[in-house]
Amino acid sequence: VSQTTAAPDWLVQGEIGLCPCGCIGKRSRGSFVDKTLKGGAGVMRQAMFGEETSAEAGLLQRLDARVKLVTVLGLLVTAALVRHLQVLVVLYGVTLVLAAASRLKLSFFVKRIWLFIPIFTGLVVLPATLNVVTRGHIVVPLGSWWFGHRVGMTSQGLVAAGIIVTRVAVSISLVVLLTLTTPWNRLMAGLRALFVPRMFIQVLAMAYRYIFYLLAAVEDMFTARKARMVGIEGDTRGGRAFVTASAGALFGKAHALSEEVHLAMLSRGYTGAALTLESFRVGVVELAWTVTCVVLAVVVLGVDRALGH
Amino acid sequence: VHIPDGYLSPETCGVLGAAMVPAWSAAGRRVRKTVKHRHVPLLAIGAAYAFLVMMLNVPIPDGTTAHAVGAVLIAVILGPWAAVIAVSIALAIQALFFGDGGVLSFGANAFNMAFVMPMVGYYLVYRPLSQRLSLTSPRRAFAAALGGYVGIVAAAACCGIELGLQPALFHRADGTPLYAPYHLAPALSAMLLAHLTLAGGVEFALTFGVIAYLQRANLPMLRINHGAVPETDDDLTRSPVRLKWWYALTPIVAMALASPLGLIYNTGAFGEDNVKTNRNRFLQKNHLAAVPRGLDHYANFWHHALFNGYDFAHDKHPVLGYLLSAFVGAMVISVVLLAVFGVIRLARRTLRPVGA
């Protein structure tokens, strides 16, 4: 191979961190450009996935958005008031049944929650199981290295960790059930049932719409940056300058868009008054669902109180 | 700073959510008054922008990245009240549509990030620091960045207090905490440590960078909230520096507002164990067999205090006694301070040469 036809070294070298298994080259934490692009794609994917699942013919999809919003909030409060691990586990079972009845893939539904919880909640509450944080009866002794004191996991600490992890799982499951079974425009209209002022709902709806428009602008900027990059991003300071300048430019774009939208609104006769979707339908299904939720809440809280304080 | 559902008791969420209702309604009214019916698209843009700013990864040394909140940045560009609504709506979208942050804890998250953060950062830091600066002054970008730093630390402090109150207020009879398990000291210090260093730095860098960018590339965007501010330092008409005396009161007011926390954690102050509060502990600590007679005598010499041991009527109403002694103490100190200031002012006025 002659010198003139040889590829330059930087092109031949395997780019570090390109392989998802991470077995070639050095471990790379991924640049901020990749992470932001990935985050944007995640937002897009999640929104589109929600649109898809909310169009299925499942149990929760059939309910009126207002009824669903209010009852799910009620179930959230119920889950928040429960004081026993066993009851929370049963409630988690109920969310699984609801997910199955709403034709959500159970494996996905379980994964979505249990991939997130061990990392965030689990790690955070782990030290709280020790007697150093939560006093009580030591059930798993771990030696005596804390200034000469005995250290171990307490029964109180373990139960508390179990309660918080399960409670977070139940709460997230309920919210995921709500968002995956309700089209976003219906969900926003449903907020009227919670006495949210129309002006807020209008801003919320427009903001939701703009997010995807502006997300495309962010993706363009970051993809352009990535297209011009050779190798990995190493310059933290330069990277920060790029991110902040992009954020500044994004505001300029957003503002120009808001002016255009405002003019478009005026040209269509906008007077400042907001209207929202108000078709309220309460049929047998909604009634049956509401009664079931109320009975469930009463039974759950009753059993919980019966188990003692 | 996002608190997911399950970390806070429903009571805490309810109280903080209720506290946000007047803030939202006041914000709605103020924004509508200043920007007329243009407010809907402007707020929607602000909210979408807030959502995206929270998504941007900011590179920090050692190859990692972190997110900023951007509430103070939006407060500087659109005004603090518009920021309250914009960040609240961004949080609502995150919670309702993307399952990020909680639905029940939305009130708490909105209180920390959409109210405390922009208000503290804007009114307590940015505005006082930037009052006499031109629109393109580099010090204005610095003031905004400092506002962002202080704002996120204040939000983290609120978050730490909310989490830290849970185990003391909500636990089972055997002491098993029902919600967030860490007490005030570890919860608050962990939150503050993370935000005084890393998150605060990221917030500072983002706010500084964006404001500096707008100053050099898109000045009209800064005019939205800074209508009549002169553009360059040359246009500035210098007025004498006037430090308002009540700036000094803000930390005192903050401490007074935090004083009820002592009701929940009524352990003694650090290093204040004495003969009177805990006799045995005192003996043990100083390796003594008995309390010296003179010490014993003078420790209990004065027992005619109005609120003996921050209490009255022999601990019959401990809560009332604590609050009342806190209030009376604060009032007495205020009266004394005001009297001293009054005397100083009087002296300055009488000593000032005639005609000056």
PDB file of N, CA and C in Angstrom, chain A residues 101-144:
ATOM      1  N   ALA A 101     -55.574  -5.951  31.431  1.00  0.00           N
ATOM      2  CA  ALA A 101     -56.913  -5.679  30.908  1.00  0.00           C
ATOM      3  C   ALA A 101     -56.889  -4.560  29.876  1.00  0.00           C
ATOM      4  N   SER A 102     -55.863  -3.718  29.922  1.00  0.00           N
ATOM      5  CA  SER A 102     -55.768  -2.620  28.961  1.00  0.00           C
ATOM      6  C   SER A 102     -54.856  -2.965  27.797  1.00  0.00           C
ATOM      7  N   ARG A 103     -54.574  -4.229  27.658  1.00  0.00           N
ATOM      8  CA  ARG A 103     -53.786  -4.757  26.534  1.00  0.00           C
ATOM      9  C   ARG A 103     -52.397  -4.147  26.438  1.00  0.00           C
ATOM     10  N   LEU A 104     -51.795  -3.824  27.589  1.00  0.00           N
ATOM     11  CA  LEU A 104     -50.395  -3.398  27.577  1.00  0.00           C
ATOM     12  C   LEU A 104     -49.559  -4.654  27.736  1.00  0.00           C
ATOM     13  N   LYS A 105     -48.394  -4.665  27.080  1.00  0.00           N
ATOM     14  CA  LYS A 105     -47.522  -5.832  27.217  1.00  0.00           C
ATOM     15  C   LYS A 105     -47.003  -5.878  28.643  1.00  0.00           C
ATOM     16  N   LEU A 106     -47.285  -6.975  29.337  1.00  0.00           N
ATOM     17  CA  LEU A 106     -46.899  -7.047  30.749  1.00  0.00           C
ATOM     18  C   LEU A 106     -45.389  -6.960  30.936  1.00  0.00           C
ATOM     19  N   SER A 107     -44.640  -7.629  30.039  1.00  0.00           N
ATOM     20  CA  SER A 107     -43.184  -7.622  30.192  1.00  0.00           C
ATOM     21  C   SER A 107     -42.660  -6.191  30.114  1.00  0.00           C
ATOM     22  N   PHE A 108     -43.216  -5.424  29.170  1.00  0.00           N
ATOM     23  CA  PHE A 108     -42.817  -4.028  29.037  1.00  0.00           C
ATOM     24  C   PHE A 108     -43.208  -3.237  30.274  1.00  0.00           C
ATOM     25  N   PHE A 109     -44.441  -3.457  30.721  1.00  0.00           N
ATOM     26  CA  PHE A 109     -44.981  -2.707  31.853  1.00  0.00           C
ATOM     27  C   PHE A 109     -44.144  -2.944  33.108  1.00  0.00           C
ATOM     28  N   VAL A 110     -43.761  -4.199  33.339  1.00  0.00           N
ATOM     29  CA  VAL A 110     -42.964  -4.526  34.520  1.00  0.00           C
ATOM     30  C   VAL A 110     -41.552  -3.964  34.376  1.00  0.00           C
ATOM     31  N   LYS A 111     -40.985  -4.116  33.160  1.00  0.00           N
ATOM     32  CA  LYS A 111     -39.611  -3.674  32.930  1.00  0.00           C
ATOM     33  C   LYS A 111     -39.481  -2.162  33.109  1.00  0.00           C
ATOM     34  N   ARG A 112     -40.463  -1.448  32.561  1.00  0.00           N
ATOM     35  CA  ARG A 112     -40.415   0.010  32.627  1.00  0.00           C
ATOM     36  C   ARG A 112     -40.287   0.504  34.052  1.00  0.00           C
ATOM     37  N   ILE A 113     -40.915  -0.210  34.991  1.00  0.00           N
ATOM     38  CA  ILE A 113     -40.879   0.237  36.378  1.00  0.00           C
ATOM     39  C   ILE A 113     -39.675  -0.320  37.114  1.00  0.00           C
ATOM     40  N   TRP A 114     -39.377  -1.579  36.922  1.00  0.00           N
ATOM     41  CA  TRP A 114     -38.319  -2.195  37.726  1.00  0.00           C
ATOM     42  C   TRP A 114     -36.925  -1.953  37.164  1.00  0.00           C
ATOM     43  N   LEU A 115     -36.825  -1.354  35.976  1.00  0.00           N
ATOM     44  CA  LEU A 115     -35.495  -0.939  35.516  1.00  0.00           C
ATOM     45  C   LEU A 115     -35.106   0.379  36.165  1.00  0.00           C
ATOM     46  N   PHE A 116     -36.136   1.180  36.480  1.00  0.00           N
ATOM     47  CA  PHE A 116     -35.876   2.514  37.022  1.00  0.00           C
ATOM     48  C   PHE A 116     -35.708   2.478  38.536  1.00  0.00           C
ATOM     49  N   ILE A 117     -36.587   1.737  39.212  1.00  0.00           N
ATOM     50  CA  ILE A 117     -36.636   1.813  40.675  1.00  0.00           C
ATOM     51  C   ILE A 117     -35.359   1.325  41.369  1.00  0.00           C
ATOM     52  N   PRO A 118     -34.805   0.155  41.017  1.00  0.00           N
ATOM     53  CA  PRO A 118     -33.616  -0.288  41.757  1.00  0.00           C
ATOM     54  C   PRO A 118     -32.476   0.717  41.679  1.00  0.00           C
ATOM     55  N   ILE A 119     -32.355   1.400  40.549  1.00  0.00           N
ATOM     56  CA  ILE A 119     -31.241   2.332  40.385  1.00  0.00           C
ATOM     57  C   ILE A 119     -31.448   3.561  41.257  1.00  0.00           C
ATOM     58  N   PHE A 120     -32.638   4.151  41.182  1.00  0.00           N
ATOM     59  CA  PHE A 120     -32.845   5.400  41.899  1.00  0.00           C
ATOM     60  C   PHE A 120     -33.272   5.168  43.341  1.00  0.00           C
ATOM     61  N   THR A 121     -34.477   4.647  43.527  1.00  0.00           N
ATOM     62  CA  THR A 121     -34.988   4.495  44.886  1.00  0.00           C
ATOM     63  C   THR A 121     -34.183   3.464  45.672  1.00  0.00           C
ATOM     64  N   GLY A 122     -33.898   2.316  45.056  1.00  0.00           N
ATOM     65  CA  GLY A 122     -33.223   1.231  45.765  1.00  0.00           C
ATOM     66  C   GLY A 122     -31.890   1.660  46.346  1.00  0.00           C
ATOM     67  N   LEU A 123     -31.045   2.273  45.525  1.00  0.00           N
ATOM     68  CA  LEU A 123     -29.729   2.704  45.996  1.00  0.00           C
ATOM     69  C   LEU A 123     -29.852   3.750  47.090  1.00  0.00           C
ATOM     70  N   VAL A 124     -30.838   4.634  46.912  1.00  0.00           N
ATOM     71  CA  VAL A 124     -30.974   5.729  47.873  1.00  0.00           C
ATOM     72  C   VAL A 124     -31.404   5.197  49.240  1.00  0.00           C
ATOM     73  N   VAL A 125     -32.325   4.211  49.271  1.00  0.00           N
ATOM     74  CA  VAL A 125     -32.829   3.777  50.579  1.00  0.00           C
ATOM     75  C   VAL A 125     -31.965   2.689  51.205  1.00  0.00           C
ATOM     76  N   LEU A 126     -31.010   2.153  50.471  1.00  0.00           N
ATOM     77  CA  LEU A 126     -30.206   1.059  51.012  1.00  0.00           C
ATOM     78  C   LEU A 126     -29.537   1.416  52.351  1.00  0.00           C
ATOM     79  N   PRO A 127     -28.854   2.574  52.448  1.00  0.00           N
ATOM     80  CA  PRO A 127     -28.227   2.889  53.743  1.00  0.00           C
ATOM     81  C   PRO A 127     -29.248   3.096  54.855  1.00  0.00           C
ATOM     82  N   ALA A 128     -30.487   3.393  54.491  1.00  0.00           N
ATOM     83  CA  ALA A 128     -31.502   3.648  55.511  1.00  0.00           C
ATOM     84  C   ALA A 128     -31.911   2.367  56.224  1.00  0.00           C
ATOM     85  N   THR A 129     -31.514   1.189  55.687  1.00  0.00           N
ATOM     86  CA  THR A 129     -31.859  -0.049  56.381  1.00  0.00           C
ATOM     87  C   THR A 129     -30.949  -0.281  57.580  1.00  0.00           C
ATOM     88  N   LEU A 130     -29.806   0.452  57.641  1.00  0.00           N
ATOM     89  CA  LEU A 130     -28.867   0.269  58.744  1.00  0.00           C
ATOM     90  C   LEU A 130     -29.384   0.949  60.007  1.00  0.00           C
ATOM     91  N   ASN A 131     -28.945   0.410  61.146  1.00  0.00           N
ATOM     92  CA  ASN A 131     -29.411   0.979  62.414  1.00  0.00           C
ATOM     93  C   ASN A 131     -28.866   2.378  62.641  1.00  0.00           C
ATOM     94  N   VAL A 132     -27.823   2.750  61.862  1.00  0.00           N
ATOM     95  CA  VAL A 132     -27.261   4.090  61.991  1.00  0.00           C
ATOM     96  C   VAL A 132     -28.310   5.137  61.595  1.00  0.00           C
ATOM     97  N   VAL A 133     -29.141   4.802  60.616  1.00  0.00           N
ATOM     98  CA  VAL A 133     -30.168   5.727  60.145  1.00  0.00           C
ATOM     99  C   VAL A 133     -31.517   5.409  60.790  1.00  0.00           C
ATOM    100  N   THR A 134     -31.964   4.181  60.653  1.00  0.00           N
ATOM    101  CA  THR A 134     -33.263   3.788  61.205  1.00  0.00           C
ATOM    102  C   THR A 134     -33.016   2.879  62.400  1.00  0.00           C
ATOM    103  N   ARG A 135     -33.271   3.398  63.588  1.00  0.00           N
ATOM    104  CA  ARG A 135     -33.027   2.610  64.798  1.00  0.00           C
ATOM    105  C   ARG A 135     -34.028   1.484  64.911  1.00  0.00           C
ATOM    106  N   GLY A 136     -33.637   0.403  65.569  1.00  0.00           N
ATOM    107  CA  GLY A 136     -34.575  -0.702  65.766  1.00  0.00           C
ATOM    108  C   GLY A 136     -33.830  -1.975  66.077  1.00  0.00           C
ATOM    109  N   HIS A 137     -34.540  -3.093  65.906  1.00  0.00           N
ATOM    110  CA  HIS A 137     -33.951  -4.402  66.214  1.00  0.00           C
ATOM    111  C   HIS A 137     -33.084  -4.832  65.047  1.00  0.00           C
ATOM    112  N   ILE A 138     -31.811  -5.117  65.361  1.00  0.00           N
ATOM    113  CA  ILE A 138     -30.891  -5.544  64.305  1.00  0.00           C
ATOM    114  C   ILE A 138     -31.198  -6.996  63.946  1.00  0.00           C
ATOM    115  N   VAL A 139     -31.476  -7.236  62.657  1.00  0.00           N
ATOM    116  CA  VAL A 139     -31.734  -8.607  62.230  1.00  0.00           C
ATOM    117  C   VAL A 139     -30.591  -9.146  61.375  1.00  0.00           C
ATOM    118  N   VAL A 140     -29.873  -8.269  60.668  1.00  0.00           N
ATOM    119  CA  VAL A 140     -28.729  -8.713  59.862  1.00  0.00           C
ATOM    120  C   VAL A 140     -27.497  -7.976  60.371  1.00  0.00           C
ATOM    121  N   PRO A 141     -26.772  -8.555  61.347  1.00  0.00           N
ATOM    122  CA  PRO A 141     -25.603  -7.839  61.874  1.00  0.00           C
ATOM    123  C   PRO A 141     -24.480  -7.766  60.842  1.00  0.00           C
ATOM    124  N   LEU A 142     -23.819  -6.635  60.780  1.00  0.00           N
ATOM    125  CA  LEU A 142     -22.766  -6.429  59.774  1.00  0.00           C
ATOM    126  C   LEU A 142     -21.463  -5.986  60.430  1.00  0.00           C
ATOM    127  N   GLY A 143     -21.205  -6.466  61.646  1.00  0.00           N
ATOM    128  CA  GLY A 143     -19.955  -6.099  62.303  1.00  0.00           C
ATOM    129  C   GLY A 143     -20.101  -4.818  63.106  1.00  0.00           C
ATOM    130  N   SER A 144     -18.970  -4.300  63.587  1.00  0.00           N
ATOM    131  CA  SER A 144     -19.058  -3.078  64.398  1.00  0.00           C
ATOM    132  C   SER A 144     -17.960  -2.119  63.979  1.00  0.00           C
TER     133      SER A 144
END
